[in-house]
Short mmCIF file of C-alpha atoms in Angstrom, two decimals:
data_model
loop_
_atom_site.label_atom_id
_atom_site.label_comp_id
_atom_site.label_asym_id
_atom_site.label_seq_id
_atom_site.Cartn_x
_atom_site.Cartn_y
_atom_site.Cartn_z
CA MET A 1 67.14 116.26 90.51
CA SER A 2 65.20 112.97 91.35
CA VAL A 3 66.63 109.78 89.65
CA SER A 4 63.91 106.99 89.61
CA LEU A 5 63.74 103.66 90.65
CA HIS A 6 63.49 100.77 88.38
CA PHE A 7 63.62 97.09 88.77
CA GLU A 8 65.47 94.69 87.07
CA TRP A 9 65.04 90.69 87.04
CA LEU A 10 68.27 88.39 87.08
CA SER A 11 67.94 84.66 85.71
CA GLN A 12 71.11 84.00 87.62
CA ILE A 13 73.15 85.43 90.54
CA ASP A 14 76.11 85.71 88.14
CA GLU A 15 74.32 88.10 86.32
CA ILE A 16 75.55 90.47 89.03
CA ASP A 17 79.13 91.32 90.42
CA ALA A 18 79.35 89.26 93.84
CA GLN A 19 80.64 92.64 95.42
CA HIS A 20 77.53 94.75 94.21
CA TRP A 21 75.28 92.09 95.82
CA ASN A 22 77.02 91.23 98.85
CA ALA A 23 77.51 95.23 99.52
CA LEU A 24 73.67 95.14 100.47
CA LEU A 25 74.23 92.29 103.03
CA PRO A 26 73.09 93.27 106.79
CA SER A 27 75.37 90.97 108.37
CA ASP A 28 77.74 88.11 107.74
CA TYR A 29 74.69 85.92 107.45
CA PRO A 30 75.82 83.27 104.78
CA PHE A 31 72.61 82.01 103.29
CA VAL A 32 72.27 84.96 100.89
CA GLN A 33 75.67 85.57 100.18
CA HIS A 34 76.69 85.71 96.69
CA ALA A 35 78.90 82.80 96.61
CA PHE A 36 76.25 80.81 98.55
CA LEU A 37 73.69 81.51 95.97
CA ALA A 38 75.99 80.79 93.15
CA ALA A 39 77.13 77.38 94.41
CA LEU A 40 73.36 76.38 94.45
CA GLU A 41 72.88 77.70 90.71
CA ARG A 42 75.93 76.23 89.52
CA SER A 43 75.51 72.77 90.87
CA GLY A 44 71.98 72.53 89.38
CA ALA A 45 70.37 72.42 92.95
CA ALA A 46 68.51 75.49 92.23
CA ALA A 47 67.90 75.43 88.70
CA LYS A 48 65.04 74.80 86.13
CA ASN A 49 65.48 71.30 86.12
CA SER A 50 65.26 71.05 89.82
CA GLY A 51 62.07 73.37 89.92
CA TRP A 52 63.75 76.43 91.36
CA LEU A 53 64.30 78.89 88.51
CA PRO A 54 66.14 81.59 89.75
CA GLN A 55 64.47 85.30 89.34
CA HIS A 56 66.30 87.46 91.42
CA LEU A 57 64.97 90.90 91.76
CA LEU A 58 67.07 93.99 91.89
CA LEU A 59 66.23 97.66 92.73
CA ARG A 60 68.24 100.39 91.28
CA ARG A 61 68.23 103.96 91.65
CA GLY A 62 69.69 105.08 87.80
CA LYS A 63 72.89 102.58 88.31
CA GLN A 64 73.16 102.53 91.85
CA LEU A 65 71.83 99.15 93.21
CA VAL A 66 69.40 100.04 96.15
CA ALA A 67 68.15 96.60 97.17
CA ALA A 68 67.73 92.84 96.33
CA MET A 69 66.05 90.00 96.79
CA PRO A 70 66.58 86.35 96.09
CA LEU A 71 63.62 84.75 94.26
CA TYR A 72 62.55 81.47 92.66
CA LEU A 73 59.82 80.77 90.34
CA LYS A 74 59.01 77.72 91.67
CA THR A 75 57.03 74.58 89.60
CA HIS A 76 56.57 72.48 92.88
CA SER A 77 57.00 72.53 96.95
CA TYR A 78 59.92 70.30 97.44
CA GLY A 79 62.86 71.58 99.42
CA GLU A 80 60.98 74.71 100.56
CA TYR A 81 60.19 73.51 104.36
CA VAL A 82 56.95 75.08 103.95
CA PHE A 83 54.35 72.63 103.44
CA ASP A 84 51.72 74.22 101.24
CA TRP A 85 50.60 70.96 99.72
CA SER A 86 47.09 71.61 100.87
CA TRP A 87 46.99 74.93 99.41
CA ALA A 88 47.91 73.37 96.10
CA ASP A 89 45.31 70.61 96.12
CA ALA A 90 42.62 73.44 97.09
CA TRP A 91 43.96 75.48 94.05
CA GLN A 92 44.00 72.50 92.03
CA ARG A 93 40.47 71.43 93.06
CA SER A 94 39.04 74.84 92.52
CA GLY A 95 40.35 74.81 88.64
CA LEU A 96 43.14 77.03 89.26
CA HIS A 97 46.97 76.74 88.64
CA TYR A 98 49.01 77.19 92.02
CA TYR A 99 52.38 76.68 90.50
CA PRO A 100 54.41 78.08 89.32
CA LYS A 101 54.71 80.53 92.08
CA LEU A 102 57.41 83.15 93.13
CA LEU A 103 59.32 82.37 96.29
CA CYS A 104 61.20 84.24 98.42
CA ALA A 105 63.29 81.55 100.05
CA ILE A 106 66.89 80.08 100.10
CA PRO A 107 66.69 76.48 98.35
CA PHE A 108 67.01 73.60 100.90
CA THR A 109 67.74 75.60 103.66
CA PRO A 110 65.69 75.52 106.57
CA ALA A 111 66.90 78.86 108.09
CA THR A 112 65.46 81.98 109.20
CA GLY A 113 67.18 85.15 108.24
CA PRO A 114 67.00 88.11 105.79
CA ARG A 115 65.91 88.07 102.66
CA VAL A 116 65.33 91.47 101.43
CA LEU A 117 68.70 93.40 101.16
CA ILE A 118 68.96 97.02 101.61
CA ALA A 119 71.70 99.25 100.89
CA PRO A 120 73.23 101.05 103.86
CA GLY A 121 71.85 104.39 104.27
CA GLU A 122 68.94 103.80 102.38
CA ASN A 123 65.46 104.64 103.76
CA VAL A 124 64.36 101.06 105.08
CA ALA A 125 60.64 102.23 105.40
CA ALA A 126 60.41 103.86 101.93
#
């Protein structure tokens, strides 16, 4: 019997147990650890008022957590270290809305590292 996959959105990292989130980490990379993301959110650095609305995505098979991704709904491009002002301007000049945008990044953290977290033993290609 196959159990279907389903997505779940979190409006804050504290909606998931830290152990469950951290069990997906491929290494000891600090910037996707639950405690780091929680500190950003609890301090207000990554919150609606700062333009970083948490929208973390979980993938579950039944009740089992299979994968996760830290995501933020952004109302501006400040604090990203990706300079997309020209894209935003082009969209606005075309009469379109560039914001809000969904961003997979770690707020105010100009460091490369994992963003898609997959449970050990899962088929990464799938």
